Amino acid sequence: MIITLIGMAGVGKSTIGKLLASHLGYKFIDVDDLIEQRIGGPLQDYLDEKGDSAFIKVEEDAILDLDLEDKIVISTGGSAIYSETAMKILSEKSLIILLDDTFPNIRKRISYPWKRGIVGFREKGIKELYLERWQLYRKYADIVVDINGMANKKKVVDDIVEKSKELCNSTFDTFNL
């Protein structure tokens, strides 16, 4: 089983992904970390120098180059949904879980958005990006986990596991969810 987490910057994909992987005994992959390794520096520096389209291509390549072996949790960047090619592969090979929250909560968590490496931020701002991406996230999500008001990260992990079991019936038992 491969689980892919999608959602806006600031929603907690990396934090929840690490906890979920640990809980399941899975390997954890953070696509943003892979991108930084590829580009040799911070995401925002690359965005500033090369632009959104180049960043989306690097992100797509990082996803397409993943060894999609069994028992991994993948935390994508918030802009992964802009690559139909990457999302098609992830949709075919993994269970895609959207970590969803309200805009006010996300905005509170994103300090210094101009330094976070957020594709489209300079042209559109966080609110417009949130509204634009909301539909794309739902297009690709197999499961939506509403984290609004869930301060307890263990509860979020438990919710993911429970919803995954419900979606896939008892087939998850073989994966020790």
XYZ file of N, CA and C in Angstrom, residues 5 15 23 33-34 73 75 83 99 133-135 137 156 172 174:
48
model
N -0.256 12.009 0.485
C -0.950 13.124 1.124
C -0.847 14.354 0.230
N 4.248 16.746 8.581
C 4.111 16.339 9.990
C 3.225 15.110 10.119
N 3.436 5.207 12.433
C 2.326 4.405 12.963
C 2.158 3.099 12.178
N 11.510 17.822 0.073
C 12.915 17.521 0.387
C 13.652 16.995 -0.846
N 12.976 16.143 -1.617
C 13.593 15.625 -2.842
C 13.874 16.746 -3.838
N 4.596 6.292 2.629
C 3.733 7.457 2.734
C 4.480 8.593 2.045
N 4.491 12.627 1.077
C 3.975 13.975 1.288
C 4.362 14.789 0.063
N 0.338 19.118 -11.942
C 0.883 18.186 -12.932
C -0.082 17.007 -13.089
N -5.559 16.325 2.997
C -5.649 16.943 4.317
C -6.239 18.329 4.085
N -6.893 25.826 -5.890
C -6.405 24.470 -5.634
C -7.462 23.574 -4.999
N -8.379 24.160 -4.270
C -9.408 23.402 -3.561
C -10.083 22.404 -4.495
N -10.478 22.852 -5.695
C -11.147 21.978 -6.653
C -10.207 20.893 -7.183
N -7.561 19.606 -5.618
C -7.328 18.627 -4.554
C -8.476 17.621 -4.493
N -5.707 12.781 13.857
C -5.696 12.898 12.399
C -5.201 11.587 11.788
N -7.278 -3.698 3.673
C -6.180 -3.065 4.370
C -5.607 -3.931 5.488
N -4.369 -6.702 5.404
C -3.100 -7.315 4.988
C -1.953 -6.323 5.042
